[in-house]
């Protein structure tokens, strides 16, 4: 049974940092692509970053490159998103997502993912 539970969201001033966490049961079930997405009112859902559970190959959206870092702790079954130099336009509901994969490359397209968490709100002012 796949469970994804996000935490770590909150309110922060521009230029600040937050670290999101996702407790992910998938780390017990084989190789997966893991990703972070975000959704803000009036905007389309945006892929932020992805990582492969076996080997850690990462992909980032251009809008967050150099500011956000995706990482994982397989032993703890945890996915993370370190967000630095936050901007007001980073304000959104952030989701953790997963899909079974046997390849090392993971996209940041939402259509490619079939397991989703409930989201955690990030507000940057």
JSON list of C-alpha atoms in Angstrom, two decimals:
[
{"chain": "A", "resi": 1, "resn": "UNK", "atom": "CA", "xyz": [0.00, 0.00, 0.00]},
{"chain": "A", "resi": 2, "resn": "UNK", "atom": "CA", "xyz": [1.60, 3.24, -1.17]},
{"chain": "A", "resi": 3, "resn": "UNK", "atom": "CA", "xyz": [1.48, 6.14, 1.26]},
{"chain": "A", "resi": 4, "resn": "UNK", "atom": "CA", "xyz": [2.98, 9.58, 0.77]},
{"chain": "A", "resi": 5, "resn": "UNK", "atom": "CA", "xyz": [2.75, 12.09, 3.62]},
{"chain": "A", "resi": 6, "resn": "UNK", "atom": "CA", "xyz": [4.25, 15.56, 3.28]},
{"chain": "A", "resi": 7, "resn": "UNK", "atom": "CA", "xyz": [5.30, 17.87, 6.09]},
{"chain": "A", "resi": 8, "resn": "UNK", "atom": "CA", "xyz": [7.47, 20.92, 6.66]},
{"chain": "A", "resi": 9, "resn": "UNK", "atom": "CA", "xyz": [5.48, 23.62, 4.94]},
{"chain": "A", "resi": 10, "resn": "UNK", "atom": "CA", "xyz": [4.92, 27.02, 6.47]},
{"chain": "A", "resi": 11, "resn": "UNK", "atom": "CA", "xyz": [5.28, 30.75, 6.07]},
{"chain": "A", "resi": 12, "resn": "UNK", "atom": "CA", "xyz": [8.64, 32.38, 5.42]},
{"chain": "A", "resi": 13, "resn": "UNK", "atom": "CA", "xyz": [9.96, 35.72, 4.25]},
{"chain": "A", "resi": 14, "resn": "UNK", "atom": "CA", "xyz": [11.49, 36.12, 0.83]},
{"chain": "A", "resi": 15, "resn": "UNK", "atom": "CA", "xyz": [15.11, 34.99, 0.85]},
{"chain": "A", "resi": 16, "resn": "UNK", "atom": "CA", "xyz": [14.46, 32.43, 3.57]},
{"chain": "A", "resi": 17, "resn": "UNK", "atom": "CA", "xyz": [14.60, 28.65, 3.54]},
{"chain": "A", "resi": 18, "resn": "UNK", "atom": "CA", "xyz": [12.31, 25.70, 4.22]},
{"chain": "A", "resi": 19, "resn": "UNK", "atom": "CA", "xyz": [12.81, 21.95, 4.04]},
{"chain": "A", "resi": 20, "resn": "UNK", "atom": "CA", "xyz": [9.88, 19.80, 2.99]},
{"chain": "A", "resi": 21, "resn": "UNK", "atom": "CA", "xyz": [9.73, 16.13, 3.92]},
{"chain": "A", "resi": 22, "resn": "UNK", "atom": "CA", "xyz": [7.73, 13.27, 2.47]},
{"chain": "A", "resi": 23, "resn": "UNK", "atom": "CA", "xyz": [7.36, 9.99, 4.34]},
{"chain": "A", "resi": 24, "resn": "UNK", "atom": "CA", "xyz": [7.12, 7.46, 1.50]},
{"chain": "A", "resi": 25, "resn": "UNK", "atom": "CA", "xyz": [6.28, 3.80, 1.88]},
{"chain": "A", "resi": 26, "resn": "UNK", "atom": "CA", "xyz": [7.46, 3.14, -1.70]},
{"chain": "A", "resi": 27, "resn": "UNK", "atom": "CA", "xyz": [11.06, 2.85, -0.56]},
{"chain": "A", "resi": 28, "resn": "UNK", "atom": "CA", "xyz": [10.12, -0.62, 0.69]},
{"chain": "A", "resi": 29, "resn": "UNK", "atom": "CA", "xyz": [8.69, -1.77, -2.63]},
{"chain": "A", "resi": 30, "resn": "UNK", "atom": "CA", "xyz": [11.41, -1.47, -5.27]},
{"chain": "A", "resi": 31, "resn": "UNK", "atom": "CA", "xyz": [12.60, 1.28, -7.58]},
{"chain": "A", "resi": 32, "resn": "UNK", "atom": "CA", "xyz": [10.52, 4.39, -8.08]},
{"chain": "A", "resi": 33, "resn": "UNK", "atom": "CA", "xyz": [10.66, 7.86, -9.47]},
{"chain": "A", "resi": 34, "resn": "UNK", "atom": "CA", "xyz": [9.93, 10.38, -6.74]},
{"chain": "A", "resi": 35, "resn": "UNK", "atom": "CA", "xyz": [9.05, 13.98, -7.41]},
{"chain": "A", "resi": 36, "resn": "UNK", "atom": "CA", "xyz": [7.85, 17.25, -5.96]},
{"chain": "A", "resi": 37, "resn": "UNK", "atom": "CA", "xyz": [5.12, 19.27, -7.67]},
{"chain": "A", "resi": 38, "resn": "UNK", "atom": "CA", "xyz": [3.43, 22.51, -6.72]},
{"chain": "A", "resi": 39, "resn": "UNK", "atom": "CA", "xyz": [0.10, 24.12, -7.41]},
{"chain": "A", "resi": 40, "resn": "UNK", "atom": "CA", "xyz": [-0.91, 27.71, -6.82]},
{"chain": "A", "resi": 41, "resn": "UNK", "atom": "CA", "xyz": [-4.30, 29.31, -7.39]},
{"chain": "A", "resi": 42, "resn": "UNK", "atom": "CA", "xyz": [-4.84, 30.27, -11.00]},
{"chain": "A", "resi": 43, "resn": "UNK", "atom": "CA", "xyz": [-1.79, 28.39, -12.21]},
{"chain": "A", "resi": 44, "resn": "UNK", "atom": "CA", "xyz": [-1.13, 24.97, -13.68]},
{"chain": "A", "resi": 45, "resn": "UNK", "atom": "CA", "xyz": [0.50, 22.29, -11.57]},
{"chain": "A", "resi": 46, "resn": "UNK", "atom": "CA", "xyz": [4.25, 22.59, -11.98]},
{"chain": "A", "resi": 47, "resn": "UNK", "atom": "CA", "xyz": [6.88, 19.92, -11.65]},
{"chain": "A", "resi": 48, "resn": "UNK", "atom": "CA", "xyz": [9.66, 21.10, -9.34]},
{"chain": "A", "resi": 49, "resn": "UNK", "atom": "CA", "xyz": [12.17, 18.27, -9.03]},
{"chain": "A", "resi": 50, "resn": "UNK", "atom": "CA", "xyz": [12.51, 14.50, -9.32]},
{"chain": "A", "resi": 51, "resn": "UNK", "atom": "CA", "xyz": [14.85, 11.78, -8.15]},
{"chain": "A", "resi": 52, "resn": "UNK", "atom": "CA", "xyz": [15.30, 8.08, -8.82]},
{"chain": "A", "resi": 53, "resn": "UNK", "atom": "CA", "xyz": [15.24, 5.94, -5.70]},
{"chain": "A", "resi": 54, "resn": "UNK", "atom": "CA", "xyz": [18.07, 3.71, -6.93]},
{"chain": "A", "resi": 55, "resn": "UNK", "atom": "CA", "xyz": [21.04, 5.91, -7.67]},
{"chain": "A", "resi": 56, "resn": "UNK", "atom": "CA", "xyz": [19.61, 9.36, -7.07]},
{"chain": "A", "resi": 57, "resn": "UNK", "atom": "CA", "xyz": [19.57, 10.83, -10.58]},
{"chain": "A", "resi": 58, "resn": "UNK", "atom": "CA", "xyz": [17.87, 14.23, -10.28]},
{"chain": "A", "resi": 59, "resn": "UNK", "atom": "CA", "xyz": [15.94, 16.59, -12.54]},
{"chain": "A", "resi": 60, "resn": "UNK", "atom": "CA", "xyz": [14.94, 20.20, -11.76]},
{"chain": "A", "resi": 61, "resn": "UNK", "atom": "CA", "xyz": [12.62, 22.79, -13.22]},
{"chain": "A", "resi": 62, "resn": "UNK", "atom": "CA", "xyz": [14.47, 25.81, -14.55]},
{"chain": "A", "resi": 63, "resn": "UNK", "atom": "CA", "xyz": [12.57, 28.02, -12.12]},
{"chain": "A", "resi": 64, "resn": "UNK", "atom": "CA", "xyz": [14.19, 26.34, -9.10]},
{"chain": "A", "resi": 65, "resn": "UNK", "atom": "CA", "xyz": [17.62, 25.32, -10.34]},
{"chain": "A", "resi": 66, "resn": "UNK", "atom": "CA", "xyz": [20.34, 26.50, -7.99]},
{"chain": "A", "resi": 67, "resn": "UNK", "atom": "CA", "xyz": [17.84, 27.24, -5.22]},
{"chain": "A", "resi": 68, "resn": "UNK", "atom": "CA", "xyz": [16.09, 23.92, -4.49]},
{"chain": "A", "resi": 69, "resn": "UNK", "atom": "CA", "xyz": [17.67, 20.54, -3.77]},
{"chain": "A", "resi": 70, "resn": "UNK", "atom": "CA", "xyz": [15.84, 17.21, -3.84]},
{"chain": "A", "resi": 71, "resn": "UNK", "atom": "CA", "xyz": [17.30, 14.38, -1.79]},
{"chain": "A", "resi": 72, "resn": "UNK", "atom": "CA", "xyz": [16.31, 11.15, -0.13]},
{"chain": "A", "resi": 73, "resn": "UNK", "atom": "CA", "xyz": [17.15, 8.85, 2.74]},
{"chain": "A", "resi": 74, "resn": "UNK", "atom": "CA", "xyz": [16.19, 5.37, 1.56]},
{"chain": "A", "resi": 75, "resn": "UNK", "atom": "CA", "xyz": [16.78, 3.78, 4.97]},
{"chain": "A", "resi": 76, "resn": "UNK", "atom": "CA", "xyz": [14.39, 6.24, 6.61]},
{"chain": "A", "resi": 77, "resn": "UNK", "atom": "CA", "xyz": [11.96, 6.08, 3.64]},
{"chain": "A", "resi": 78, "resn": "UNK", "atom": "CA", "xyz": [12.05, 9.84, 3.35]},
{"chain": "A", "resi": 79, "resn": "UNK", "atom": "CA", "xyz": [12.10, 12.27, 0.43]},
{"chain": "A", "resi": 80, "resn": "UNK", "atom": "CA", "xyz": [13.18, 15.88, 0.98]},
{"chain": "A", "resi": 81, "resn": "UNK", "atom": "CA", "xyz": [13.07, 19.21, -0.79]},
{"chain": "A", "resi": 82, "resn": "UNK", "atom": "CA", "xyz": [15.46, 21.85, 0.54]},
{"chain": "A", "resi": 83, "resn": "UNK", "atom": "CA", "xyz": [14.25, 25.24, -0.62]},
{"chain": "A", "resi": 84, "resn": "UNK", "atom": "CA", "xyz": [16.63, 28.19, -0.32]},
{"chain": "A", "resi": 85, "resn": "UNK", "atom": "CA", "xyz": [16.44, 31.80, -1.53]},
{"chain": "A", "resi": 86, "resn": "UNK", "atom": "CA", "xyz": [12.67, 31.53, -1.57]},
{"chain": "A", "resi": 87, "resn": "UNK", "atom": "CA", "xyz": [10.66, 34.00, -3.64]},
{"chain": "A", "resi": 88, "resn": "UNK", "atom": "CA", "xyz": [6.99, 35.03, -3.39]},
{"chain": "A", "resi": 89, "resn": "UNK", "atom": "CA", "xyz": [6.36, 33.17, -6.64]},
{"chain": "A", "resi": 90, "resn": "UNK", "atom": "CA", "xyz": [7.34, 29.93, -4.87]},
{"chain": "A", "resi": 91, "resn": "UNK", "atom": "CA", "xyz": [4.13, 30.20, -2.85]},
{"chain": "A", "resi": 92, "resn": "UNK", "atom": "CA", "xyz": [2.06, 27.08, -3.54]},
{"chain": "A", "resi": 93, "resn": "UNK", "atom": "CA", "xyz": [0.75, 23.80, -2.25]},
{"chain": "A", "resi": 94, "resn": "UNK", "atom": "CA", "xyz": [3.62, 21.34, -2.61]},
{"chain": "A", "resi": 95, "resn": "UNK", "atom": "CA", "xyz": [2.95, 17.68, -3.37]},
{"chain": "A", "resi": 96, "resn": "UNK", "atom": "CA", "xyz": [5.09, 14.60, -3.16]},
{"chain": "A", "resi": 97, "resn": "UNK", "atom": "CA", "xyz": [4.47, 12.07, -5.96]},
{"chain": "A", "resi": 98, "resn": "UNK", "atom": "CA", "xyz": [5.71, 8.65, -7.00]},
{"chain": "A", "resi": 99, "resn": "UNK", "atom": "CA", "xyz": [5.57, 6.13, -9.82]},
{"chain": "A", "resi": 100, "resn": "UNK", "atom": "CA", "xyz": [7.06, 2.68, -10.28]},
{"chain": "A", "resi": 101, "resn": "UNK", "atom": "CA", "xyz": [10.10, 2.83, -12.56]},
{"chain": "A", "resi": 102, "resn": "UNK", "atom": "CA", "xyz": [12.84, 0.56, -13.81]},
{"chain": "A", "resi": 103, "resn": "UNK", "atom": "CA", "xyz": [14.81, 3.32, -15.51]},
{"chain": "A", "resi": 104, "resn": "UNK", "atom": "CA", "xyz": [17.16, 5.86, -13.98]},
{"chain": "A", "resi": 105, "resn": "UNK", "atom": "CA", "xyz": [15.59, 8.95, -15.57]},
{"chain": "A", "resi": 106, "resn": "UNK", "atom": "CA", "xyz": [12.58, 10.58, -13.88]},
{"chain": "A", "resi": 107, "resn": "UNK", "atom": "CA", "xyz": [10.46, 13.33, -15.41]},
{"chain": "A", "resi": 108, "resn": "UNK", "atom": "CA", "xyz": [8.72, 16.24, -13.74]},
{"chain": "A", "resi": 109, "resn": "UNK", "atom": "CA", "xyz": [5.50, 15.82, -15.73]},
{"chain": "A", "resi": 110, "resn": "UNK", "atom": "CA", "xyz": [2.48, 15.19, -13.49]},
{"chain": "A", "resi": 111, "resn": "UNK", "atom": "CA", "xyz": [0.89, 12.83, -16.03]},
{"chain": "A", "resi": 112, "resn": "UNK", "atom": "CA", "xyz": [3.73, 10.39, -15.42]},
{"chain": "A", "resi": 113, "resn": "UNK", "atom": "CA", "xyz": [2.94, 9.96, -11.69]},
{"chain": "A", "resi": 114, "resn": "UNK", "atom": "CA", "xyz": [0.14, 7.92, -10.20]},
{"chain": "A", "resi": 115, "resn": "UNK", "atom": "CA", "xyz": [0.68, 8.19, -6.45]},
{"chain": "A", "resi": 116, "resn": "UNK", "atom": "CA", "xyz": [0.20, 11.53, -4.68]},
{"chain": "A", "resi": 117, "resn": "UNK", "atom": "CA", "xyz": [0.37, 12.94, -1.19]},
{"chain": "A", "resi": 118, "resn": "UNK", "atom": "CA", "xyz": [-2.10, 15.41, 0.28]},
{"chain": "A", "resi": 119, "resn": "UNK", "atom": "CA", "xyz": [0.20, 18.43, -0.01]},
{"chain": "A", "resi": 120, "resn": "UNK", "atom": "CA", "xyz": [1.82, 20.93, 2.32]},
{"chain": "A", "resi": 121, "resn": "UNK", "atom": "CA", "xyz": [1.39, 24.70, 1.97]},
{"chain": "A", "resi": 122, "resn": "UNK", "atom": "CA", "xyz": [4.36, 27.00, 1.45]},
{"chain": "A", "resi": 123, "resn": "UNK", "atom": "CA", "xyz": [3.78, 30.75, 1.67]},
{"chain": "A", "resi": 124, "resn": "UNK", "atom": "CA", "xyz": [6.55, 33.23, 0.88]},
{"chain": "A", "resi": 125, "resn": "UNK", "atom": "CA", "xyz": [5.95, 36.91, 1.57]}
]
